[in-house]
Each structure stands twice: as structure tokens, then as C-alpha cells.
């Protein structure tokens, strides 16, 4: 459409283009990094580093020291017992003075308290006059009143609140109600059923807490051990799920978290069962409100305790739904559980916890990787079913090869229905010779949260002796990597036939995998199976990867003893932080670290790392052909472990800004003032930028000549010049709209077809040609990630 030319000497050619995809230009490429098939990415922001403090109960007069110790370590949440008998000393006679002060102290120190509402009080006990009357079931009306009154005081709604309005949102209902010493029923209680009565206490407490504060987080009373049967029975007999968060106390009788122990399994198996149950109740979060190790036990040293602590967090935080872990406890109280001695001096476990928190707080779990070489029994990639499927005692089901998989392109789907009146089970039989010695059988599983499912592994030695170990209990409905480690004595505890000596003699045959169940309880559902393998290594290396501060933290330790191994750590310039926080800088040529690893965790990170902070131009920079160059800057936070050096820093290795995607790409907007050619615009402005500080890169964008009209996303990242590249930073870009000189309508038509775009969408424009000059204001609408799109040309 043409307009009055006299009014168009400064008229603008306008284009409205809603989804017009243009060809990716050679100097504006975007790339996605592939995600490992074995990566289980978790939500960012781990904030679950807790401790059992119990300041009011144990050392109120030294609370300033206690808070100093917690804040120095980086503790984020603390379990504090709200003792009913200390608060409501008689019916409706309330004394909160010290708890009010603690609420303020927790707020001042930015530590979130978990209020443990326990135990009872003699005046409200169903069995008063006893030395332990507070451990007996209380009068439930009095209990509900105590809960509602206390939750209301700390809900921050301005009604009957603590002076200052300090908020406590998390409330745990009793402690270890499955333990006969902590939750008792008076003689003659009817029904004489702990499940039922704790269910009633939980229900009344839940209702009272929600009446006071609908946003309160009601926590199931942490069970002694991972007692999923107790939790399930409580839910069944109370008629509902009267909690927001599930809590357990998975003490391991001072064993390694990776070690299989009869009655406790491994920590991974324990948590797996809890996860399966929590998923059945609507994906309830899981808190470990107590876990710890007592160094008063002979043979359990402070060093061993520190190692177990760090490894427990690695394993637990890698698993779905596990959110918070509360170490038992802060300070020794007549035993050796504390992170701190009774004299308030730090133990080895304190510095270990401090280092752990500094590395993982605010991060997320990225995945675990196999380091040891394994031999495949079945990867389910070849056609057909490679197992002889046997069913016993009325078991029914079906086995098929499906596309749902852990790696590769296929997995095995096993449908099972095991009758509740017999010992029904399904046996996947596939005999394979796996050499001599105690093997480790690994596999990937996914279940359907069947509470009664047990996955067993069967081996036979050269004498004909059969061994049956456990790989998993109640597999939940996400892919999980599990092992049956026959180096653990308790994995070899079930054996029969042959010489029956409990020793795996001579050449070993892997015979198969059993889908089993608890006796006299029905079990039905699905199991998905993939990547069944074996290896021999009694102290194999564990590798867990977390992401924090925009880079990976690779956590490595030997399951037993020590092992020298070469591990891919992703960067040639690395920092290795030991359990106590000390840092070394070993060489890792090609990103491979060769190191002697022990049972103490090593945290491996790139020495250099950055995160984007800000930029000079948040909106698109407009460049007309012939314009003056544009001065710009980008700021980055040093998230690595080494200083950055820049202008005026002498001979130290410099940190420079380089074009990215792909790294070192020649930029069409380079300028003669750039630090080095067309791919390195600037050196760090500051002479030194310490870890945690912000550095600036200032430079000039040149105006190209003869380039195609469009909006270009120019990406950048800092690198340590001549030392190591840093991580890519997704937000570190500048958008530049380039508008070349256009001298005729036909030339304009060559830029954009005025009738229809390649995607079939219509659009319009207006233009005029006064004195053979085109005046223009271009409007484009959007950018789709990882492609060049014309999207906002002003």
C-alpha cells in the first residue's frame, strides 16, 4: 500500500511477522548438549541439611554457642522438641517463654525449625502416676488442644501469636510411635492396637494443626527404622492419610550405607521401600528426621562416622522424594552421636558436614555413573525374550519386550499376579557363567510401587550350592539402578545344597532373577527390567554427580578400602576437595583424573566456573548499516575455586571472554578493539575477581557490512586463557538487530517475501520510496530456543 510521498520522507516500513522462521546463519548457531540416558535430573535447590538440636531440652543456657555452631556449619533446619509437659504444665496453664525465645533465635539465624510435638504429660496421660506416664497414649482431646494452641502461636497470622510473629510451619506428631518404649498403651486399652491408636493421635493432631494453620506441614512421627509396615497399617486403620510429610529414622546399626545387612538391607533399598509407599500416598515428601552413628560403640571411630555421614547424604539425596535429613545429633548427650563434643569442640564429623553442605546446598542431583567395567548378561537390545520364564504356585503373568528402557532402545516388561494364598513367584531363568569370586550383580528396575514385591538374585557355585540375595524391595515407578553385592556377608546368608558352607566356591553361575513376595500377601503389578550385568570388585568406586553454582560436582569414594582408578571428571583443570574441606589441584589430562580413592568422599569440580549476572543491554541492540559501533558489557559471577585475573594482574593466567555456541566462533560483530581476532572480545576488566565475586567484560560491537538483515543472538562465555575452558552460560548473550541499507523496493522484496513466509503465514507491510530512500521500523515477534529467529527489530 502506497501513501502520500510528502508525508513519507521519514515513514517506516512496518512488518508484522508472527512465527516466521528463517535459515540459521553460519555465525549464529545454537546447540543443545545431549543428556545422559542414565541421568536422573532432580529439582534444583537442595536445602535439606538438618540436625537434631533439642536446645530447650538439653542446653538452653548455652544456646548462643549452639546457634553459632549450626550457622557456621551451614545447617538449614533443626529439629526442636516442644515438650508438652513443659508448655502446658497443667490443663490450660501455658508457659511458652523459652520456646518463644527459641523461635526468635531460629528466625534470627535463618534456620528453619521442625517442631517435634512430644511426648505426653502426666496430667493428660491415660496411665498417670507412672514414671513414664508421658510415653502412654494421652487423652486425645487434650492432645488436640495442645497441638492447636501451639501451632496457632507460631503461625504468623496475627491471632494469638508469639510476640514478634515468628513462624514455625513444620510439626512432627510424636517420636518413634512404632517403638514400644516411646508409645505405650495402658492396660485394658481397647483395642489393644498401636496402629489404631497412633492413627487416632495422628488424625486428631493433623486436624488440630490444620485448624490453626491450614498451611502447616504435618509430619508423620519418625519411625524407628524404615518401618513401612507400621506406616501402612496406621494409614489403613486410621482411614486416611493424615500427614503431609513421611518421616523415618533409618539407623543402620553402625554399618556402611552401601552394605547389605539382614533386616536393614542397604540404605538405597530402605529408602526405595519408603519411596514406593510415599508414591502410593500422593508422592509425599520424605524426611529422615533422625539418622546417626554412635562412636561409643567399639570399632566405630570418628573417621568412620564422618565417612558414613557424607555417603548417606549422597545416596539419600539422589533418590526421589527425599528432601531433608536431620543428623542425630548436634552435641554429645552422654553418648557419641554428636557432631560436637560435650565441651563444644568440633569433631571430624562436624567439618565433614560443613564441607558437604558447602558443596551441595542449593544444588541438584544430576545422576550416577558406572566407573567399573561390567559384563552384560542381558541388555534387552536383541530381539525376543532371552529368559526362560518360570511361574510357581499359581503365579500368572506375561513377559514382553517394550520400548520403555533405562538405556538403549528396549526394556523387559514383566506382568505378574501372585496369589495371596501361596508362595507364588515368577522366576526369570538365564544361566550364565560369571567367573570366580564374590560377584556384584547390577540391573535397572522400574516397578509399580507394589509394597509386597521383592527382587531376588540367584547364583550357584561349583559345588552346586545355591545362594539367593536381594536386589530390591518394592521398586517404585521410576527407573533405578540397583545392585546385589555378594561381597556383603548377609547377601550370602541364604544358601542351600552343594557343600552348604556359605562360601561361593570355584566358577559361579548366575542363574536368574526372582520376582517374589511376602508370605500370605497377594502381589500384582509390573516390573520393568534392563541392563542386567555383573562385575567383580570388592571396593568398586562410587560416582555421584550433583550440579551447583552452574557446574558439576563429581563425588567419588570407594565402597570399601581404597582403589586407584581413572575417572572422567569433565575438565582438565580441577580442584579436589577432601572431606575436611582441604583443597588440592591434581592434574586431569583430557578431563580424566587418575587417583587413589578411599572411603572418604572426594569432591571434584572444575577450577574455573561462572554464572551469568547481568548485561548492558537487556533489549535488542539495533544496528543500521553505517551506524557507529556499540559499547557493551557482560558481568559474570566467579563460581569456581580459583581467582580470576584480568587487566593489570601481571603474569597470572588471564580470564577472557570468548564467543560461544560453538566456542570460538567467528563473530560478524567483531571490532578492531577486540582482545584477540574475531572470537575473543575482551579480557576481564578487574585485575582480580575472587570466588563468589562478580567480574566485568567491556567491549565494542562492530557494525557488519553486507550481512543479511535479521536479529542475531551473540553468545559468550568466560574462559581461563591457555588453561581451561569454563562452562557455557545460557543467559550470556546479546541480541543484535542488523538493518542493511535498502535502496529500492525490489531490494526490499529480496529480503522478505511480502506475500507469504515459508511457514505459510500471511503478513503485510507498508513502504514508500521518497527520493529513492526507504524508511523503516522492523517488527518481528519471537525467538525459539536453539534457532535463529527474527524476533524484535526496532
mmCIF file of C-alpha atoms in Angstrom, residues 159-424:
data_model
loop_
_atom_site.group_PDB
_atom_site.id
_atom_site.type_symbol
_atom_site.label_atom_id
_atom_site.label_comp_id
_atom_site.label_asym_id
_atom_site.label_seq_id
_atom_site.Cartn_x
_atom_site.Cartn_y
_atom_site.Cartn_z
ATOM 1 C CA UNK A 159 -4.058 -14.075 66.081
ATOM 2 C CA UNK A 160 -2.733 -15.252 69.483
ATOM 3 C CA UNK A 161 0.789 -15.243 68.090
ATOM 4 C CA UNK A 162 4.161 -15.217 69.759
ATOM 5 C CA UNK A 163 5.408 -11.642 70.257
ATOM 6 C CA UNK A 164 7.315 -10.822 67.103
ATOM 7 C CA UNK A 165 5.208 -13.162 64.985
ATOM 8 C CA UNK A 166 7.957 -15.751 64.440
ATOM 9 C CA UNK A 167 6.702 -18.577 62.234
ATOM 10 C CA UNK A 168 7.150 -22.326 62.610
ATOM 11 C CA UNK A 169 5.399 -24.256 59.853
ATOM 12 C CA UNK A 170 6.703 -27.835 60.262
ATOM 13 C CA UNK A 171 5.266 -30.012 63.051
ATOM 14 C CA UNK A 172 6.096 -33.671 63.732
ATOM 15 C CA UNK A 173 3.469 -35.689 65.588
ATOM 16 C CA UNK A 174 5.256 -37.703 68.294
ATOM 17 C CA UNK A 175 8.554 -39.545 68.037
ATOM 18 C CA UNK A 176 9.063 -43.195 67.023
ATOM 19 C CA UNK A 177 5.481 -44.290 67.687
ATOM 20 C CA UNK A 178 6.391 -47.789 66.468
ATOM 21 C CA UNK A 179 8.906 -48.154 69.325
ATOM 22 C CA UNK A 180 7.468 -49.861 72.397
ATOM 23 C CA UNK A 181 9.449 -47.554 74.671
ATOM 24 C CA UNK A 182 8.056 -44.332 73.206
ATOM 25 C CA UNK A 183 4.380 -45.047 72.533
ATOM 26 C CA UNK A 184 2.560 -47.251 75.010
ATOM 27 C CA UNK A 185 -0.999 -48.306 75.673
ATOM 28 C CA UNK A 186 -2.355 -48.500 79.221
ATOM 29 C CA UNK A 187 -3.585 -51.887 80.460
ATOM 30 C CA UNK A 188 -7.105 -52.520 79.262
ATOM 31 C CA UNK A 189 -6.915 -50.148 76.301
ATOM 32 C CA UNK A 190 -9.391 -51.297 73.679
ATOM 33 C CA UNK A 191 -8.465 -52.078 71.049
ATOM 34 C CA UNK A 192 -5.003 -53.081 72.166
ATOM 35 C CA UNK A 193 -3.594 -51.924 68.857
ATOM 36 C CA UNK A 194 -0.766 -49.412 68.465
ATOM 37 C CA UNK A 195 -1.526 -48.876 64.772
ATOM 38 C CA UNK A 196 -5.063 -47.824 65.546
ATOM 39 C CA UNK A 197 -4.245 -45.542 68.474
ATOM 40 C CA UNK A 198 -1.299 -43.801 66.901
ATOM 41 C CA UNK A 199 -3.504 -43.358 63.840
ATOM 42 C CA UNK A 200 -6.075 -41.628 66.059
ATOM 43 C CA UNK A 201 -3.417 -39.429 67.677
ATOM 44 C CA UNK A 202 -2.055 -38.524 64.244
ATOM 45 C CA UNK A 203 -5.525 -37.808 62.856
ATOM 46 C CA UNK A 204 -6.515 -35.580 65.760
ATOM 47 C CA UNK A 205 -3.162 -33.801 65.649
ATOM 48 C CA UNK A 206 -3.446 -33.268 61.893
ATOM 49 C CA UNK A 207 -6.928 -31.843 62.174
ATOM 50 C CA UNK A 208 -5.926 -29.558 65.051
ATOM 51 C CA UNK A 209 -2.817 -28.283 63.268
ATOM 52 C CA UNK A 210 -4.741 -27.552 60.080
ATOM 53 C CA UNK A 211 -7.490 -25.790 62.033
ATOM 54 C CA UNK A 212 -4.841 -23.453 63.447
ATOM 55 C CA UNK A 213 -2.784 -23.099 60.281
ATOM 56 C CA UNK A 214 -4.082 -24.603 57.020
ATOM 57 C CA UNK A 215 -0.558 -24.247 55.605
ATOM 58 C CA UNK A 216 1.096 -26.219 58.399
ATOM 59 C CA UNK A 217 3.263 -29.132 57.262
ATOM 60 C CA UNK A 218 2.214 -32.089 59.408
ATOM 61 C CA UNK A 219 4.968 -34.703 59.640
ATOM 62 C CA UNK A 220 4.301 -38.353 60.487
ATOM 63 C CA UNK A 221 6.119 -39.229 63.724
ATOM 64 C CA UNK A 222 9.500 -40.501 62.549
ATOM 65 C CA UNK A 223 9.545 -44.281 62.827
ATOM 66 C CA UNK A 224 12.325 -46.242 64.475
ATOM 67 C CA UNK A 225 13.995 -47.655 61.384
ATOM 68 C CA UNK A 226 12.312 -47.523 57.984
ATOM 69 C CA UNK A 227 9.160 -49.168 59.243
ATOM 70 C CA UNK A 228 6.971 -49.017 56.159
ATOM 71 C CA UNK A 229 4.682 -51.727 57.550
ATOM 72 C CA UNK A 230 3.882 -49.549 60.538
ATOM 73 C CA UNK A 231 3.145 -46.515 58.363
ATOM 74 C CA UNK A 232 0.924 -48.529 56.049
ATOM 75 C CA UNK A 233 -1.001 -50.096 58.939
ATOM 76 C CA UNK A 234 -1.511 -46.707 60.580
ATOM 77 C CA UNK A 235 -2.928 -45.297 57.343
ATOM 78 C CA UNK A 236 -5.144 -48.342 56.825
ATOM 79 C CA UNK A 237 -6.534 -48.269 60.364
ATOM 80 C CA UNK A 238 -6.972 -44.507 60.668
ATOM 81 C CA UNK A 239 -8.967 -44.378 57.449
ATOM 82 C CA UNK A 240 -6.903 -41.694 55.745
ATOM 83 C CA UNK A 241 -3.531 -40.127 55.048
ATOM 84 C CA UNK A 242 -3.327 -37.659 57.922
ATOM 85 C CA UNK A 243 0.115 -36.225 57.219
ATOM 86 C CA UNK A 244 1.865 -34.089 54.624
ATOM 87 C CA UNK A 245 5.372 -35.499 55.010
ATOM 88 C CA UNK A 246 6.558 -39.028 55.776
ATOM 89 C CA UNK A 247 9.375 -39.395 58.330
ATOM 90 C CA UNK A 248 11.703 -42.262 59.179
ATOM 91 C CA UNK A 249 14.807 -42.919 61.318
ATOM 92 C CA UNK A 250 16.888 -45.327 59.216
ATOM 93 C CA UNK A 251 19.709 -46.008 61.688
ATOM 94 C CA UNK A 252 21.887 -48.767 60.324
ATOM 95 C CA UNK A 253 23.408 -50.341 63.440
ATOM 96 C CA UNK A 254 26.651 -48.618 62.557
ATOM 97 C CA UNK A 255 27.029 -50.301 59.163
ATOM 98 C CA UNK A 256 28.060 -48.736 55.873
ATOM 99 C CA UNK A 257 25.205 -47.116 53.981
ATOM 100 C CA UNK A 258 26.019 -49.254 50.911
ATOM 101 C CA UNK A 259 26.279 -52.531 52.849
ATOM 102 C CA UNK A 260 23.505 -55.106 52.785
ATOM 103 C CA UNK A 261 22.556 -56.145 56.318
ATOM 104 C CA UNK A 262 19.824 -58.602 57.220
ATOM 105 C CA UNK A 263 16.800 -56.726 58.489
ATOM 106 C CA UNK A 264 18.087 -53.424 57.130
ATOM 107 C CA UNK A 265 19.140 -54.150 53.557
ATOM 108 C CA UNK A 266 21.165 -51.258 52.117
ATOM 109 C CA UNK A 267 20.234 -47.619 52.638
ATOM 110 C CA UNK A 268 19.138 -47.492 48.996
ATOM 111 C CA UNK A 269 16.807 -50.477 49.497
ATOM 112 C CA UNK A 270 15.417 -48.997 52.712
ATOM 113 C CA UNK A 271 14.642 -45.690 51.064
ATOM 114 C CA UNK A 272 13.303 -47.416 47.963
ATOM 115 C CA UNK A 273 10.565 -49.089 50.003
ATOM 116 C CA UNK A 274 9.656 -45.809 51.673
ATOM 117 C CA UNK A 275 9.564 -44.044 48.302
ATOM 118 C CA UNK A 276 7.258 -46.711 46.899
ATOM 119 C CA UNK A 277 4.857 -46.248 49.817
ATOM 120 C CA UNK A 278 5.055 -42.441 49.626
ATOM 121 C CA UNK A 279 4.161 -42.571 45.944
ATOM 122 C CA UNK A 280 1.067 -44.580 46.807
ATOM 123 C CA UNK A 281 0.016 -41.735 49.113
ATOM 124 C CA UNK A 282 0.307 -38.988 46.517
ATOM 125 C CA UNK A 283 4.091 -38.527 46.337
ATOM 126 C CA UNK A 284 4.534 -37.433 49.931
ATOM 127 C CA UNK A 285 7.929 -35.861 50.661
ATOM 128 C CA UNK A 286 10.257 -37.980 52.810
ATOM 129 C CA UNK A 287 12.288 -36.618 55.699
ATOM 130 C CA UNK A 288 14.895 -38.549 57.652
ATOM 131 C CA UNK A 289 14.226 -36.823 60.971
ATOM 132 C CA UNK A 290 16.914 -38.869 62.690
ATOM 133 C CA UNK A 291 19.960 -40.737 61.466
ATOM 134 C CA UNK A 292 23.316 -41.010 63.172
ATOM 135 C CA UNK A 293 26.259 -43.041 64.397
ATOM 136 C CA UNK A 294 27.423 -43.549 67.986
ATOM 137 C CA UNK A 295 31.203 -43.561 68.348
ATOM 138 C CA UNK A 296 30.868 -45.050 71.850
ATOM 139 C CA UNK A 297 30.321 -48.355 70.072
ATOM 140 C CA UNK A 298 33.632 -50.255 69.844
ATOM 141 C CA UNK A 299 35.154 -50.122 66.380
ATOM 142 C CA UNK A 300 33.167 -47.118 65.175
ATOM 143 C CA UNK A 301 35.707 -44.312 65.025
ATOM 144 C CA UNK A 302 35.008 -40.659 64.369
ATOM 145 C CA UNK A 303 36.620 -41.027 60.932
ATOM 146 C CA UNK A 304 34.324 -43.901 60.010
ATOM 147 C CA UNK A 305 31.320 -41.964 61.283
ATOM 148 C CA UNK A 306 32.285 -38.937 59.186
ATOM 149 C CA UNK A 307 32.608 -41.097 56.077
ATOM 150 C CA UNK A 308 29.238 -42.747 56.657
ATOM 151 C CA UNK A 309 27.592 -39.366 57.191
ATOM 152 C CA UNK A 310 28.787 -37.895 53.889
ATOM 153 C CA UNK A 311 27.957 -41.018 51.899
ATOM 154 C CA UNK A 312 24.487 -41.266 53.454
ATOM 155 C CA UNK A 313 23.628 -37.805 52.169
ATOM 156 C CA UNK A 314 24.934 -38.618 48.677
ATOM 157 C CA UNK A 315 22.768 -41.723 48.409
ATOM 158 C CA UNK A 316 19.647 -40.299 50.056
ATOM 159 C CA UNK A 317 19.619 -37.006 48.140
ATOM 160 C CA UNK A 318 19.976 -38.891 44.863
ATOM 161 C CA UNK A 319 16.604 -40.545 45.404
ATOM 162 C CA UNK A 320 13.156 -39.156 44.546
ATOM 163 C CA UNK A 321 11.001 -37.512 47.223
ATOM 164 C CA UNK A 322 13.812 -37.435 49.821
ATOM 165 C CA UNK A 323 14.024 -33.801 50.889
ATOM 166 C CA UNK A 324 15.550 -33.317 54.333
ATOM 167 C CA UNK A 325 17.935 -35.210 56.596
ATOM 168 C CA UNK A 326 18.402 -34.404 60.274
ATOM 169 C CA UNK A 327 21.654 -35.722 61.758
ATOM 170 C CA UNK A 328 21.344 -37.100 65.258
ATOM 171 C CA UNK A 329 22.632 -35.067 66.881
ATOM 172 C CA UNK A 330 24.311 -31.683 67.301
ATOM 173 C CA UNK A 331 26.137 -32.251 70.580
ATOM 174 C CA UNK A 332 27.055 -35.321 72.599
ATOM 175 C CA UNK A 333 24.494 -36.018 75.294
ATOM 176 C CA UNK A 334 26.008 -38.893 77.242
ATOM 177 C CA UNK A 335 26.846 -40.780 74.034
ATOM 178 C CA UNK A 336 28.976 -40.387 70.927
ATOM 179 C CA UNK A 337 26.279 -39.370 68.430
ATOM 180 C CA UNK A 338 27.110 -35.667 68.347
ATOM 181 C CA UNK A 339 28.832 -33.610 65.674
ATOM 182 C CA UNK A 340 30.301 -31.696 68.609
ATOM 183 C CA UNK A 341 31.860 -32.953 71.835
ATOM 184 C CA UNK A 342 30.240 -32.244 75.182
ATOM 185 C CA UNK A 343 32.850 -29.471 75.603
ATOM 186 C CA UNK A 344 31.588 -27.822 72.367
ATOM 187 C CA UNK A 345 34.732 -28.685 70.426
ATOM 188 C CA UNK A 346 34.178 -29.820 66.845
ATOM 189 C CA UNK A 347 34.524 -33.435 65.824
ATOM 190 C CA UNK A 348 35.690 -34.713 62.436
ATOM 191 C CA UNK A 349 32.051 -35.280 61.503
ATOM 192 C CA UNK A 350 31.335 -31.573 62.075
ATOM 193 C CA UNK A 351 33.881 -30.425 59.473
ATOM 194 C CA UNK A 352 32.696 -33.206 57.187
ATOM 195 C CA UNK A 353 29.122 -31.934 57.422
ATOM 196 C CA UNK A 354 30.291 -28.361 56.898
ATOM 197 C CA UNK A 355 32.124 -29.343 53.701
ATOM 198 C CA UNK A 356 29.171 -31.407 52.464
ATOM 199 C CA UNK A 357 26.761 -28.507 52.948
ATOM 200 C CA UNK A 358 29.094 -26.035 51.250
ATOM 201 C CA UNK A 359 29.270 -28.263 48.174
ATOM 202 C CA UNK A 360 25.685 -29.424 47.739
ATOM 203 C CA UNK A 361 23.456 -26.788 49.343
ATOM 204 C CA UNK A 362 21.297 -25.169 46.675
ATOM 205 C CA UNK A 363 22.315 -27.734 44.075
ATOM 206 C CA UNK A 364 20.557 -30.685 42.479
ATOM 207 C CA UNK A 365 21.284 -34.323 41.768
ATOM 208 C CA UNK A 366 22.252 -34.940 38.139
ATOM 209 C CA UNK A 367 22.932 -38.678 38.030
ATOM 210 C CA UNK A 368 25.253 -41.511 38.883
ATOM 211 C CA UNK A 369 27.664 -43.219 36.524
ATOM 212 C CA UNK A 370 29.295 -46.604 36.352
ATOM 213 C CA UNK A 371 33.044 -46.389 36.726
ATOM 214 C CA UNK A 372 33.917 -50.089 36.897
ATOM 215 C CA UNK A 373 33.816 -52.179 33.728
ATOM 216 C CA UNK A 374 30.844 -54.551 33.690
ATOM 217 C CA UNK A 375 29.908 -57.589 31.617
ATOM 218 C CA UNK A 376 26.406 -57.750 30.199
ATOM 219 C CA UNK A 377 24.095 -60.655 30.995
ATOM 220 C CA UNK A 378 21.195 -59.108 29.078
ATOM 221 C CA UNK A 379 20.751 -55.544 27.816
ATOM 222 C CA UNK A 380 17.387 -56.459 26.208
ATOM 223 C CA UNK A 381 18.538 -54.959 22.903
ATOM 224 C CA UNK A 382 18.377 -58.139 20.833
ATOM 225 C CA UNK A 383 15.012 -59.376 19.599
ATOM 226 C CA UNK A 384 12.880 -61.796 21.560
ATOM 227 C CA UNK A 385 12.823 -62.767 25.231
ATOM 228 C CA UNK A 386 16.234 -64.040 26.356
ATOM 229 C CA UNK A 387 14.969 -65.600 29.585
ATOM 230 C CA UNK A 388 13.147 -68.806 30.397
ATOM 231 C CA UNK A 389 10.141 -67.531 32.370
ATOM 232 C CA UNK A 390 9.001 -69.968 35.068
ATOM 233 C CA UNK A 391 5.994 -69.448 37.322
ATOM 234 C CA UNK A 392 5.329 -71.281 40.570
ATOM 235 C CA UNK A 393 2.399 -71.851 42.948
ATOM 236 C CA UNK A 394 -0.413 -70.292 40.928
ATOM 237 C CA UNK A 395 1.608 -67.323 39.697
ATOM 238 C CA UNK A 396 0.382 -65.880 36.402
ATOM 239 C CA UNK A 397 1.551 -63.102 34.130
ATOM 240 C CA UNK A 398 3.219 -62.156 30.888
ATOM 241 C CA UNK A 399 6.670 -61.029 29.678
ATOM 242 C CA UNK A 400 7.273 -58.788 26.669
ATOM 243 C CA UNK A 401 9.991 -56.634 25.134
ATOM 244 C CA UNK A 402 8.926 -52.968 25.115
ATOM 245 C CA UNK A 403 10.292 -49.547 24.220
ATOM 246 C CA UNK A 404 10.355 -48.336 27.851
ATOM 247 C CA UNK A 405 14.018 -48.634 28.800
ATOM 248 C CA UNK A 406 16.843 -47.490 31.050
ATOM 249 C CA UNK A 407 19.385 -47.342 28.236
ATOM 250 C CA UNK A 408 19.486 -48.368 24.604
ATOM 251 C CA UNK A 409 16.099 -48.761 22.951
ATOM 252 C CA UNK A 410 14.255 -51.556 24.763
ATOM 253 C CA UNK A 411 13.419 -52.983 28.160
ATOM 254 C CA UNK A 412 11.700 -56.070 29.515
ATOM 255 C CA UNK A 413 8.155 -55.716 30.843
ATOM 256 C CA UNK A 414 7.092 -58.383 33.338
ATOM 257 C CA UNK A 415 3.447 -58.560 34.339
ATOM 258 C CA UNK A 416 2.895 -60.638 37.463
ATOM 259 C CA UNK A 417 -0.010 -61.795 39.594
ATOM 260 C CA UNK A 418 0.998 -63.690 42.715
ATOM 261 C CA UNK A 419 -1.853 -65.279 44.642
ATOM 262 C CA UNK A 420 -2.098 -64.335 48.317
ATOM 263 C CA UNK A 421 -2.804 -67.898 49.462
ATOM 264 C CA UNK A 422 0.502 -69.436 48.429
ATOM 265 C CA UNK A 423 4.179 -68.757 47.980
ATOM 266 C CA UNK A 424 3.710 -67.726 44.376
#
